[in-house]
Short mmCIF file of C-alpha atoms (C1' of nucleotides) in Angstrom, two decimals:
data_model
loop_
_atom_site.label_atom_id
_atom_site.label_comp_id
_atom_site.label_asym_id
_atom_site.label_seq_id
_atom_site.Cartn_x
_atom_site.Cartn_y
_atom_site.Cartn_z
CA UNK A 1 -89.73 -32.89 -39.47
CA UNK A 2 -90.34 -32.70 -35.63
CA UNK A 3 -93.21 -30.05 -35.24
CA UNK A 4 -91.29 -27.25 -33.11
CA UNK A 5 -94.63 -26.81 -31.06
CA UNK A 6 -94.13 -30.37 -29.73
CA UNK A 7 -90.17 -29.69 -27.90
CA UNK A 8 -91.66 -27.16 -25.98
CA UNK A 9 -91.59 -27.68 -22.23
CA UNK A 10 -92.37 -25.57 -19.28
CA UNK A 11 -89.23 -25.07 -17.07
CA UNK A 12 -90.27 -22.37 -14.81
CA UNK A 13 -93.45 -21.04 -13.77
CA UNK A 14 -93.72 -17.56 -11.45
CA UNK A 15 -96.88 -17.10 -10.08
CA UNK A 16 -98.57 -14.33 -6.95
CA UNK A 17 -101.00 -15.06 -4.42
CA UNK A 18 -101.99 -13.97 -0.80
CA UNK A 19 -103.12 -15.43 2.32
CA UNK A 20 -105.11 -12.07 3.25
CA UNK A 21 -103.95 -11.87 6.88
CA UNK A 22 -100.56 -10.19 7.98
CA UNK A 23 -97.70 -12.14 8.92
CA UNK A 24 -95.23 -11.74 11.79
CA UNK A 25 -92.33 -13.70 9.28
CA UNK A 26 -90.38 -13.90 13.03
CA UNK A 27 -92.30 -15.83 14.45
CA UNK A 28 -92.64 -18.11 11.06
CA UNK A 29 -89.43 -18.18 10.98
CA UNK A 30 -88.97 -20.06 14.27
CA UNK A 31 -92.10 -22.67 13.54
CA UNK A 32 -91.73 -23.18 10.06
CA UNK A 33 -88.63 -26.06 9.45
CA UNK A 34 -86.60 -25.39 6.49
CA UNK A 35 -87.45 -21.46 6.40
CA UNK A 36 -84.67 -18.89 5.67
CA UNK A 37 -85.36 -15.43 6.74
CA UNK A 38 -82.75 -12.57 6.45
CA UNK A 39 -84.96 -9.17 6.60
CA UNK A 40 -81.92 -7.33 6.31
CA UNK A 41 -80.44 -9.19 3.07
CA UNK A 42 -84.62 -9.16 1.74
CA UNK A 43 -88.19 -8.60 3.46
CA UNK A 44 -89.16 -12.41 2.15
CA UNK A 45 -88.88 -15.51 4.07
CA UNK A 46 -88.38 -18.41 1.69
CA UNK A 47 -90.01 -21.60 1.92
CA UNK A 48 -89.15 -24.90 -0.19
CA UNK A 49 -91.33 -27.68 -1.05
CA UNK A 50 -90.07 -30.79 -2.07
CA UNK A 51 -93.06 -32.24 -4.58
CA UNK A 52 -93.88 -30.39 -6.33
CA UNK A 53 -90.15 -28.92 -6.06
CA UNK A 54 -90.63 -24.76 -6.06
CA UNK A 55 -89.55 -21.74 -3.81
CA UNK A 56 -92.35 -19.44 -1.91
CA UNK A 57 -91.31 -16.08 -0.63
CA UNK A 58 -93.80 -15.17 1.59
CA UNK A 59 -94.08 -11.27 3.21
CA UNK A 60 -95.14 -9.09 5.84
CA UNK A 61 -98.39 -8.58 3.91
CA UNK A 62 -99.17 -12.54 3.87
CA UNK A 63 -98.45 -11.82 -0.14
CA UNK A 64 -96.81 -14.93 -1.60
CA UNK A 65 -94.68 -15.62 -4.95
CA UNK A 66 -94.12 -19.11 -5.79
CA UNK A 67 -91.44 -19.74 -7.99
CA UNK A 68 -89.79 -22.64 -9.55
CA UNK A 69 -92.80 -25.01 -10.31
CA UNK A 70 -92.90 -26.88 -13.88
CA UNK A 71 -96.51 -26.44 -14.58
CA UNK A 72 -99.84 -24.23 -13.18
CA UNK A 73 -100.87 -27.50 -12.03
CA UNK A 74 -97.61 -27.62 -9.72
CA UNK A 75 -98.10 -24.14 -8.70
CA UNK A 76 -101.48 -24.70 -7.18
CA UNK A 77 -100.12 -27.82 -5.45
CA UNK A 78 -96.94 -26.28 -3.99
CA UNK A 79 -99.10 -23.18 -2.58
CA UNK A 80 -101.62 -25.68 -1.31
CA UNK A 81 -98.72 -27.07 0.92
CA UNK A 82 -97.31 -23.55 1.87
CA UNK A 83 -100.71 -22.31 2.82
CA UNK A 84 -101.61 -25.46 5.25
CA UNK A 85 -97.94 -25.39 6.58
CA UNK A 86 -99.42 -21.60 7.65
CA UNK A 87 -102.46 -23.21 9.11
CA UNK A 88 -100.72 -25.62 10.90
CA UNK A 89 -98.80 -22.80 12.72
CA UNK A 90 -102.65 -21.55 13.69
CA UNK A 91 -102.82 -18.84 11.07
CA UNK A 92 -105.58 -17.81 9.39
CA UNK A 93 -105.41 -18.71 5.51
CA UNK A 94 -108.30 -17.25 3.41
CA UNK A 95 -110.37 -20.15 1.67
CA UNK A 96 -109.44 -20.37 -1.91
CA UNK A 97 -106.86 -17.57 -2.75
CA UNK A 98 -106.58 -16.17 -5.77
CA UNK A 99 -103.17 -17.16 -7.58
CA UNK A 100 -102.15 -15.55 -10.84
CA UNK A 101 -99.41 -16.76 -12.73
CA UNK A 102 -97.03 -13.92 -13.77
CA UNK A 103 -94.32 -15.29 -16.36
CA UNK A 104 -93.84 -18.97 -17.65
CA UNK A 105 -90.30 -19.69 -18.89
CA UNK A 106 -90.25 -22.80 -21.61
CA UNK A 107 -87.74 -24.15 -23.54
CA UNK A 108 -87.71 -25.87 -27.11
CA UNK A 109 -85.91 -26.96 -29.67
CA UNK A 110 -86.28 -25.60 -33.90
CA UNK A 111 -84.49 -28.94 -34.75
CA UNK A 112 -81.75 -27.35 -37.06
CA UNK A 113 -78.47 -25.25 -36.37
CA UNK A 114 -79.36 -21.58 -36.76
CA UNK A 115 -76.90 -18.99 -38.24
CA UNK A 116 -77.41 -15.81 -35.95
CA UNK A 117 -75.41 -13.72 -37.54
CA UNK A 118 -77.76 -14.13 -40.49
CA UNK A 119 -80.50 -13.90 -38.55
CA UNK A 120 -79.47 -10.19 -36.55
CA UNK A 121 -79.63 -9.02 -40.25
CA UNK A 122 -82.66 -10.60 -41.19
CA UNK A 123 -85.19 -10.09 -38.41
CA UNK A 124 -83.41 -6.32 -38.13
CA UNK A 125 -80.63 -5.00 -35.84
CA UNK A 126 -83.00 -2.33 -34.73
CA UNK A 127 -85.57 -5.26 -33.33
CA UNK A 128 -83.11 -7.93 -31.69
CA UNK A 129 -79.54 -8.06 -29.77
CA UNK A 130 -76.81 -10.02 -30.49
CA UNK A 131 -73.52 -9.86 -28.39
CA UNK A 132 -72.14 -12.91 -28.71
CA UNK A 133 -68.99 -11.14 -26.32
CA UNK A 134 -71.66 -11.31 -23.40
CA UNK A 135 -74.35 -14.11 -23.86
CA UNK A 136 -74.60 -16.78 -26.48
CA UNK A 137 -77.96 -16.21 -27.40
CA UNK A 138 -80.01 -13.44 -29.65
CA UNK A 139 -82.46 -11.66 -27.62
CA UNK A 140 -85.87 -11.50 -29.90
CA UNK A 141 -88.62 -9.34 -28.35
CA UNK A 142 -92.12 -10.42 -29.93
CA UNK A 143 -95.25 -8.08 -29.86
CA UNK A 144 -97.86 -10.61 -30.01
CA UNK A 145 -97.66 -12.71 -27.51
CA UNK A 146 -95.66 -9.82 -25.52
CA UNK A 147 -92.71 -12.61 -25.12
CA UNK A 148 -88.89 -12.69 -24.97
CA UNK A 149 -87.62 -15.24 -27.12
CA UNK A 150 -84.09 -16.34 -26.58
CA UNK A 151 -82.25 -17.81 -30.02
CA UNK A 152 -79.42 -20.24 -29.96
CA UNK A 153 -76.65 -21.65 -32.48
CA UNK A 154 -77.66 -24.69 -31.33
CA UNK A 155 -81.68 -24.21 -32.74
CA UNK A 156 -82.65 -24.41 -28.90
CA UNK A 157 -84.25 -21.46 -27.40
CA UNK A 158 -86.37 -20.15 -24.84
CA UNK A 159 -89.09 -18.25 -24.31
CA UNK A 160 -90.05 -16.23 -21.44
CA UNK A 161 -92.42 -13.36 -20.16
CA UNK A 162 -95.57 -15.49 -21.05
CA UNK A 163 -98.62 -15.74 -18.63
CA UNK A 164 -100.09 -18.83 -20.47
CA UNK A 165 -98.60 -21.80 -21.99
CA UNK A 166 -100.48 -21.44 -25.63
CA UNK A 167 -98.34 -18.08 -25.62
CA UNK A 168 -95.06 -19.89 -25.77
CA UNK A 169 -96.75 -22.10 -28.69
CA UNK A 170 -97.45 -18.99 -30.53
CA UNK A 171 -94.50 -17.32 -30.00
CA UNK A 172 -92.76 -20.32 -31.45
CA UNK A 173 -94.86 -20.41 -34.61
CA UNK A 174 -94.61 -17.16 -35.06
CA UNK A 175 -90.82 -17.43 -34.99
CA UNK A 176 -90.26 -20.29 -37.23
CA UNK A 177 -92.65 -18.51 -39.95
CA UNK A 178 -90.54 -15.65 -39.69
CA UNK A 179 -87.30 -17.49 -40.02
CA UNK A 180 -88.64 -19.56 -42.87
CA UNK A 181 -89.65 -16.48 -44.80
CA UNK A 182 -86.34 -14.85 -44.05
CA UNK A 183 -84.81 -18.16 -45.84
CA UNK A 184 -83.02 -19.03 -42.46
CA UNK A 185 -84.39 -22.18 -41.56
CA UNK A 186 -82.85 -23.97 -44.45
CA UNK B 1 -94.68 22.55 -14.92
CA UNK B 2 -92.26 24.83 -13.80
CA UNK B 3 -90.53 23.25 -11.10
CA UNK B 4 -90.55 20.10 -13.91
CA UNK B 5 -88.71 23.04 -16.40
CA UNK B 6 -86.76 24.12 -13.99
CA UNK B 7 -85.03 20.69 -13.43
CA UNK B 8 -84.62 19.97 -16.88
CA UNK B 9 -82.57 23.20 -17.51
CA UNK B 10 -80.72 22.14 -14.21
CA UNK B 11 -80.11 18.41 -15.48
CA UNK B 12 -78.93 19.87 -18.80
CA UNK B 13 -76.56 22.50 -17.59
CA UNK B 14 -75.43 19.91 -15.49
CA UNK B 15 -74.79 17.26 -18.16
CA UNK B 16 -73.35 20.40 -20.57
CA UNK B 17 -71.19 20.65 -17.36
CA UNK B 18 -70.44 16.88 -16.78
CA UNK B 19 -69.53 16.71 -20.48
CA UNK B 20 -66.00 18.00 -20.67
CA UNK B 21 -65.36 15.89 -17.98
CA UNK B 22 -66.75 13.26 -20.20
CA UNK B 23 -64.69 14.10 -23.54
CA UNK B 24 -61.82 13.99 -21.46
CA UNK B 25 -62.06 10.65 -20.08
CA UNK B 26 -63.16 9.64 -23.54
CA UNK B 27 -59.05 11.05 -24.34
CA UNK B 28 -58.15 9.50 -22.16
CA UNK B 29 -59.12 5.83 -22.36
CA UNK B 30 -58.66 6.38 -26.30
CA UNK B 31 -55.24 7.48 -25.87
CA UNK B 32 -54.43 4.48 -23.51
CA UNK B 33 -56.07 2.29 -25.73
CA UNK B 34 -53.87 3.82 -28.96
CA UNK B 35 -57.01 4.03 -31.20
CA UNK B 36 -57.06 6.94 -33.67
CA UNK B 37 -58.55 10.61 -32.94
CA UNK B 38 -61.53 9.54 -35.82
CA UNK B 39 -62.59 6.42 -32.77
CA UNK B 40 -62.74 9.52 -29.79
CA UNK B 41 -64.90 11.71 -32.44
CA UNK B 42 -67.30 8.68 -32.86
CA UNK B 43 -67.14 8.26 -29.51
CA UNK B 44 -67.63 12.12 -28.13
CA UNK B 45 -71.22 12.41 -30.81
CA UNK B 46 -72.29 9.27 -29.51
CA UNK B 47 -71.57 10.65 -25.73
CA UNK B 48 -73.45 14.24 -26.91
CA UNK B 49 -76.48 11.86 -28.65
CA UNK B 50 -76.88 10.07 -25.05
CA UNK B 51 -76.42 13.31 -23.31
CA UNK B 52 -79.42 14.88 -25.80
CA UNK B 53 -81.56 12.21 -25.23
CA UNK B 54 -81.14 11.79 -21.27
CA UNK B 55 -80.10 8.31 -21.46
CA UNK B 56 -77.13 9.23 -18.69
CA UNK B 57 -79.90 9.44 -15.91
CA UNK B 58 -79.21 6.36 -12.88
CA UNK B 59 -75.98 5.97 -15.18
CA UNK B 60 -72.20 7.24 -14.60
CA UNK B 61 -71.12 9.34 -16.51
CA UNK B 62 -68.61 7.41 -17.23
CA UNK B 63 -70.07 4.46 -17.69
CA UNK B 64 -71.62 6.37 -20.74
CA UNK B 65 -68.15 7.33 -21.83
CA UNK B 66 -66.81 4.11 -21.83
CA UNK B 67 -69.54 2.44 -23.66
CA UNK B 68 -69.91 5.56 -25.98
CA UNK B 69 -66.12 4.57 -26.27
CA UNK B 70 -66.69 0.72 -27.00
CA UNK B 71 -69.12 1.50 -29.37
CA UNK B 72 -67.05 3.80 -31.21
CA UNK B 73 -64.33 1.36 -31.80
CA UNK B 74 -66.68 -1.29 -32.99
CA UNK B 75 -68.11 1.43 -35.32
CA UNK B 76 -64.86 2.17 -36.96
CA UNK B 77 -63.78 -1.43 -37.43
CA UNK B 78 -60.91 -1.34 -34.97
CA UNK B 79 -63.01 -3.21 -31.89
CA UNK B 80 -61.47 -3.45 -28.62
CA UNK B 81 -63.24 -6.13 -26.02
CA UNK B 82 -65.23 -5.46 -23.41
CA UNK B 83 -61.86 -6.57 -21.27
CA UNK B 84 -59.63 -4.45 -23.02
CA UNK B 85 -61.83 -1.60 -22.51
CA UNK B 86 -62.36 -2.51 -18.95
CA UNK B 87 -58.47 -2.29 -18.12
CA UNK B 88 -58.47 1.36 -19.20
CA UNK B 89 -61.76 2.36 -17.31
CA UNK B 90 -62.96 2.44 -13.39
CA UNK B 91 -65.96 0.89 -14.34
CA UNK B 92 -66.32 -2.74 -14.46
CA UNK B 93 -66.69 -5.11 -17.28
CA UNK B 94 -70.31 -5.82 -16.80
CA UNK B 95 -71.61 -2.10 -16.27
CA UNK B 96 -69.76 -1.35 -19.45
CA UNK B 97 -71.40 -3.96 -21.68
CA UNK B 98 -74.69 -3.04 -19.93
CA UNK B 99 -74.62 0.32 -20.55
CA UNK B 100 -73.44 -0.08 -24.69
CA UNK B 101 -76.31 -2.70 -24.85
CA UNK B 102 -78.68 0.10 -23.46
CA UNK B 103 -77.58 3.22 -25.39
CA UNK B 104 -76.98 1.03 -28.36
CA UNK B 105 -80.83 0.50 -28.30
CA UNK B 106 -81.94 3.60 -27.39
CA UNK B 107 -79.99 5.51 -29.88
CA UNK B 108 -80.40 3.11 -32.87
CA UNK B 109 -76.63 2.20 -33.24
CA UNK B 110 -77.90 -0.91 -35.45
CA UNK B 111 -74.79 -2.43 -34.45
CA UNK B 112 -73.01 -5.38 -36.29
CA UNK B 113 -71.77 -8.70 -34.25
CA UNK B 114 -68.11 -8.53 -33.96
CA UNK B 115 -66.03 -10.06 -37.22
CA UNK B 116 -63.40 -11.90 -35.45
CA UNK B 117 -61.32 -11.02 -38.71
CA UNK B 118 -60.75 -7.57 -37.38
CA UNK B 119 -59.09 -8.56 -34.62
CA UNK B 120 -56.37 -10.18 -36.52
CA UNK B 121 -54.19 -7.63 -37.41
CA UNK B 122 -53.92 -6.12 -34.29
CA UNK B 123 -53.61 -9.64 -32.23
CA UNK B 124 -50.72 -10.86 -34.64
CA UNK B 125 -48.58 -7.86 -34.77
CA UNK B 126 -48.28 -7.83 -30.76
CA UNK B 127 -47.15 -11.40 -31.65
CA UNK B 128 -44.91 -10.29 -34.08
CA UNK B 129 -46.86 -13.49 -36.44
CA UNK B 130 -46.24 -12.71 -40.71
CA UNK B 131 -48.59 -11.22 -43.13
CA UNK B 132 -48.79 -14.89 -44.26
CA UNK B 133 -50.58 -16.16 -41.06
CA UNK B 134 -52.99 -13.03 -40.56
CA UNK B 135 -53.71 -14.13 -44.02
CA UNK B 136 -54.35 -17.79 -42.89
CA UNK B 137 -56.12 -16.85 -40.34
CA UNK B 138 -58.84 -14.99 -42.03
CA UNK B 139 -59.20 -17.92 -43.88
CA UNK B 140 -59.70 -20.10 -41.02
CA UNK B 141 -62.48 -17.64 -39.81
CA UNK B 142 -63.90 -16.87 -43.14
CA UNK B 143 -64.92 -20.32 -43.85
CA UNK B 144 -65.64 -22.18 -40.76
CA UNK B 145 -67.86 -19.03 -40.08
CA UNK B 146 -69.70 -19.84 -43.22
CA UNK B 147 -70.23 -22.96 -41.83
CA UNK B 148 -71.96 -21.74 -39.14
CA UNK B 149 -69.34 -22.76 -36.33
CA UNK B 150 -69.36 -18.83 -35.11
CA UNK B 151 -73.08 -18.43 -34.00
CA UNK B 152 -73.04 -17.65 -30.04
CA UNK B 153 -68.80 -17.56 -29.48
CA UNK B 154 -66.82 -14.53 -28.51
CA UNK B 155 -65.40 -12.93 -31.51
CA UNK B 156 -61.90 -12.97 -29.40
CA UNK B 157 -61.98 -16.50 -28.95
CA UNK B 158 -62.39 -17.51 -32.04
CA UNK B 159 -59.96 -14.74 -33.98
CA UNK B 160 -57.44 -16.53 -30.98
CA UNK B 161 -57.87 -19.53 -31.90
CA UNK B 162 -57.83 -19.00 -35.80
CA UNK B 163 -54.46 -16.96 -34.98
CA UNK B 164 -53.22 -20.11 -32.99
CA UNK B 165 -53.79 -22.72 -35.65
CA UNK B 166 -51.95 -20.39 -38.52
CA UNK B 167 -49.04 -20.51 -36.56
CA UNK B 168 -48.89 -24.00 -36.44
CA UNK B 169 -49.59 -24.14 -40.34
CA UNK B 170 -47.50 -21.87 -41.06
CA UNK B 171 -44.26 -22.97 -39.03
CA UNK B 172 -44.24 -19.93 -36.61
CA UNK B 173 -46.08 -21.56 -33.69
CA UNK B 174 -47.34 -19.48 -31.18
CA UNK B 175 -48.21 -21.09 -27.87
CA UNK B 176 -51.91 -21.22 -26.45
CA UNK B 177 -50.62 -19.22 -23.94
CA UNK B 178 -49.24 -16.65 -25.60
CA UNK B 179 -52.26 -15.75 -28.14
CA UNK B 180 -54.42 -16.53 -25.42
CA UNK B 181 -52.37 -13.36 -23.14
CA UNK B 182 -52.84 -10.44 -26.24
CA UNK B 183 -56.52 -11.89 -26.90
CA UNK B 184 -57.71 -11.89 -23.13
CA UNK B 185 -58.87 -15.19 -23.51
CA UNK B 186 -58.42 -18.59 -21.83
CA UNK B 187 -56.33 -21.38 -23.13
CA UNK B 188 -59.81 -23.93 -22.74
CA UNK B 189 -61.43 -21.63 -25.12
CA UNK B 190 -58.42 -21.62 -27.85
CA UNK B 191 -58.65 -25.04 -27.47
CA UNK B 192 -62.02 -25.61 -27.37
CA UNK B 193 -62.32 -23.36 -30.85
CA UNK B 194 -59.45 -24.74 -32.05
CA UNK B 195 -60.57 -28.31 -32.25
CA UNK B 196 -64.35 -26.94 -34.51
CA UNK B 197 -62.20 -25.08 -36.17
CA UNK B 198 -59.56 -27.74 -37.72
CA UNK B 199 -62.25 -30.33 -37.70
CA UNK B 200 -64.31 -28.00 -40.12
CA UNK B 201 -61.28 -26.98 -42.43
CA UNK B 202 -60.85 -31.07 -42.73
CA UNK B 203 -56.74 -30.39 -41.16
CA UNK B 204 -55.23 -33.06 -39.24
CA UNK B 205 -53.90 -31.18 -36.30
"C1'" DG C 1 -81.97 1.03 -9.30
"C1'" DC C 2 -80.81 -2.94 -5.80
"C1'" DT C 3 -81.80 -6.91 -2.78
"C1'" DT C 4 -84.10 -12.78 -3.41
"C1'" DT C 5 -86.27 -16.96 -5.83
"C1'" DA C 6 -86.59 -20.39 -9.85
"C1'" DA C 7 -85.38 -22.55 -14.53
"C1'" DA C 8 -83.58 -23.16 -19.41
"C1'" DA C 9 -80.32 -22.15 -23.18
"C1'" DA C 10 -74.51 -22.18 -24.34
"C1'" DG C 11 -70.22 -19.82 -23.76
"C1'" DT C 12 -66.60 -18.57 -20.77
"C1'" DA C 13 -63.91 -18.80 -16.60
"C1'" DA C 14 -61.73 -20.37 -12.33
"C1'" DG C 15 -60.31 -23.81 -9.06
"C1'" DC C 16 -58.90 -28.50 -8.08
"C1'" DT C 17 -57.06 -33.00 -9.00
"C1'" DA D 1 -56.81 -32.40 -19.51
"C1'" DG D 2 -61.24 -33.01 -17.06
"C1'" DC D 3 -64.60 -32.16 -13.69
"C1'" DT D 4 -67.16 -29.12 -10.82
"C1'" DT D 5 -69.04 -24.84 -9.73
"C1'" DA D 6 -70.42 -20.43 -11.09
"C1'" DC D 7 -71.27 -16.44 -13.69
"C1'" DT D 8 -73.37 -14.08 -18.18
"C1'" DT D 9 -78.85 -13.23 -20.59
"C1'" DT D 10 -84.33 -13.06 -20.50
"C1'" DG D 11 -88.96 -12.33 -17.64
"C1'" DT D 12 -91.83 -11.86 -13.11
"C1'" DA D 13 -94.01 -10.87 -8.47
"C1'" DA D 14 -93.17 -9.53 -3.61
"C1'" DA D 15 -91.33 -5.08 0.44
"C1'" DG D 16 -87.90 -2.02 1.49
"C1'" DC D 17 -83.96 0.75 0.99
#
DNA sequence: GCTTTAAAAAGTAAGCT
DNA sequence: AGCTTACTTTGTAAAGC
C-alpha cells in the first residue's frame, strides 16, 4: 500500500508581499507588456510570468499577491521577476521584501474508492457537507492543521487553507486514521 | 449599548414583520410545488428558527424561504431538486442551494444525502411507468449504491437513470428523453449512469 | 457581500460537429 | 455520440464599492 503522504502534490500556492513604494498602476499599465488593468472591473493590475507560470496582482499600495505558483520555491522566483520588471520601469523596489505565503492548495490520492455516504455518517453530519446535487465532493473542515479537506468517490481529494506544506501531510494522516477507525477505508 | 438595543428590537420587529410575507411565499411555492401542508409546517419552523437566530441578515428573505422550503421537503422524505424548487421561486438555483447549505449548518439540520429511491415514485407516476418498474428501479439503486457507484452523483441522475433502465427491463420503455424531461436532467447523464449502472447489476443492455 | 487571480478534484451542462 | 469549454466547491491576499 502506497503511503497517502507520498500522492500529495502542491497545485496552488497564494502568497502576499509588497514593494513598499506606491504605484501609479496607469502608468504600469502602459510600460509593463502583457499587463491587464481594468480599475473599474478591480483595483489590481495583473501580471503573468511564464517560468515559473503564476499570476501577480499588484495595487495602488505597491502590495502584491502572487498566485498560481506550484511550490514556495516558485513563488519567490515569480516575485523576483515581477519586482525587477518594476525596476526596470525605474521604480523603486525595497531590497528583500517580505513574502508570506497565505494558503497552499495540494492534491492527493487515498488509493481506494471511498463510500461518502458512509462517511457523512461516520465523521458526523454536524462536522462535514455533503450535497452531492451541487459538488461531488464532501467538504471536511479539520481543526488541527486549520485545513479544508475536500473528499472524493474517487479516493482523490484536496486539501486547502494550509500555510505550509507539512500541514497538508498532516491533514492527510489525520484523515486516513480517522477513516480507518471509522472502518471506511476497507 | 442602546443604540446596539435599539436596532435589534428594530431588526426583529422587522423580521416579525417580514415573516408573514415569508409564510406566504412559503404557500405559495408549496402549493405550486403540490407538497403536503406537513412540508410548509417544516418549512415555516425552520423559517422562524433562521429568523430567531438572525441568520436572514445580507440574505433575502426569500432566499431563506425557499431554502427553509428545500429543506423541508428533504426533511419529510418527499425531496424536490434544487431545479424544481428554482422554477417555483425568483431566486436562482445557486442562491438557493447556498443559502440551505448555510442555514443547514447554522441551525444543525444534520441533513441526510438525497436517496435517489425517493424520487421514484413521484418521477414514474408523471410517466405513468407500473408499480413493477418503481419496484425495479429501487433495486437498481439499492444495489449498485451498495456498491459504491453513488458517491459524488446527483441523486436525480441516478433515480433517472435507474427509472430508464426498468423500463427497458420491464417492456415499458421510456425514452432518455422523456425521464430525462420529469427528472430535470440531461440525456448524457442518464446515459452516463446508465452504463455503471447495468455494468454493476451484470445486465447486458 | 461583490469584484479578480490560480489550481485540483468530479459531476453536470451546453454548444458544435 | 464525442469533444470542447465552462460552471459548481474549498481557501487566500489585495483595494474599493
Amino acid at each position: 500500500m502506497v503511503d497517502p503522504k507520498e500522492t500529495i502534490n502542491i497545485e496552488n500556492v497564494v502568497a502576499s508581499t509588497g514593494i513598499g513604494q506606491e504605484l501609479d498602476l496607469q502608468s504600469v499599465a502602459m510600460d509593463l507588456e502583457g499587463a491587464d488593468y481594468d480599475p473599474e472591473q478591480f483595483p489590481g493590475l495583473v501580471y503573468r510570468t511564464q517560468e515559473p507560470k503564476s499570476a501577480a496582482l499588484i495595487f495602488r499600495s505597491g502590495k502584491i499577491v502572487c498566485t498560481g505558483a506550484k511550490s514556495t520555491d516558485d513563488v519567490h522566483e515569480s516575485l523576483r521577476i515581477v519586482f525587477d520588471k518594476l525596476r526596470d520601469l525605474q521604480i523603486q523596489v525595497d531590497e528583500d521584501p517580505e513574502i508570506v505565503v497565505q494558503n497552499i492548495v495540494t492534491s492527493a490520492d487515498l488509493g481506494r474508492n471511498l463510500n461518502l455516504n458512509a462517511i457523512a455518517i461516520g465523521l458526523g453530519l454536524e462536522n462535514i457537507e455533503y450535497e452531492p446535487e451541487q459538488f461531488p465532493g464532501l467538504v471536511y473542515r479539520l481543526d488541527d492543521p486549520d485545513v479544508v479537506a475536500l473528499l472524493f468517490g474517487s479516493g482523490k481529494l484536496v486539501i486547502t487553507g494550509g500555510k505550509k506544506p507539512e500541514d497538508a501531510e498532516e491533514a492527510v494522516d489525520k484523515i486516513v486514521s480517522r477513516l480507518e477507525e471509522l472502518g471506511l477505508l476497507d | 449599548r442602546l443604540r446596539k438595543w435599539q436596532e435589534r428590537i428594530r431588526t426583529k420587529d422587522a423580521g416579525e414583520r417580514n415573516l408573514q410575507f415569508a409564510l406566504s411565499e412559503i404557500d405559495r411555492m408549496a402549493s405550486a410545488l403540490g407538497v403536503p401542508r406537513s412540508v410548509r409546517e417544516v418549512a415555516s419552523v425552520i423559517y422562524r428558527r433562521a429568523l430567531d437566530d438572525d441568520l436572514i441578515r445580507g440574505r433575502s428573505i426569500e432566499g431563506v424561504a425557499t431554502a427553509a422550503l428545500y429543506a423541508a421537503c428533504r426533511k419529510e422524505g418527499i425531496p424536490r431538486s434544487l431545479e424544481e424548487i428554482s422554477d417555483v421561486s425568483r431566486v436562482e438555483r445557486k442562491e438557493i442551494g447556498r443559502t440551505y447549505r448555510y442555514i443547514s449548518q447554522e441551525l444543525g439540520l444534520e441533513m441526510e444525502p438525497v436517496d435517489p429511491k425517493k424520487y421514484v415514485p413521484r418521477f414514474c407516476s408523471e410517466l405513468q411507468l407500473s408499480e413493477e418498474v418503481q419496484t425495479k428501479a429501487n433495486e437498481i439503486i439499492e444495489e449498485t449504491a451498495e456498491q459504491g457507484l453513488l458517491s459524488g452523483k446527483s441523486p436525480t441522475g441516478y433515480a433517472a437513470a435507474a427509472i430508464y433502465a426498468a423500463s427497458l427491463l420491464c417492456n415499458e420503455k421510456k425514452t432518455q428523453r422523456e425521464v430525462a424531461d420529469v427528472a430535470q436532467v440531461t440525456e448524457v447523464t442518464i446515459r452516463n449512469r446508465y452504463q455503471e449502472q447495468i455494468e454493476a447489476m451484470g445486465i447486458h443492455g
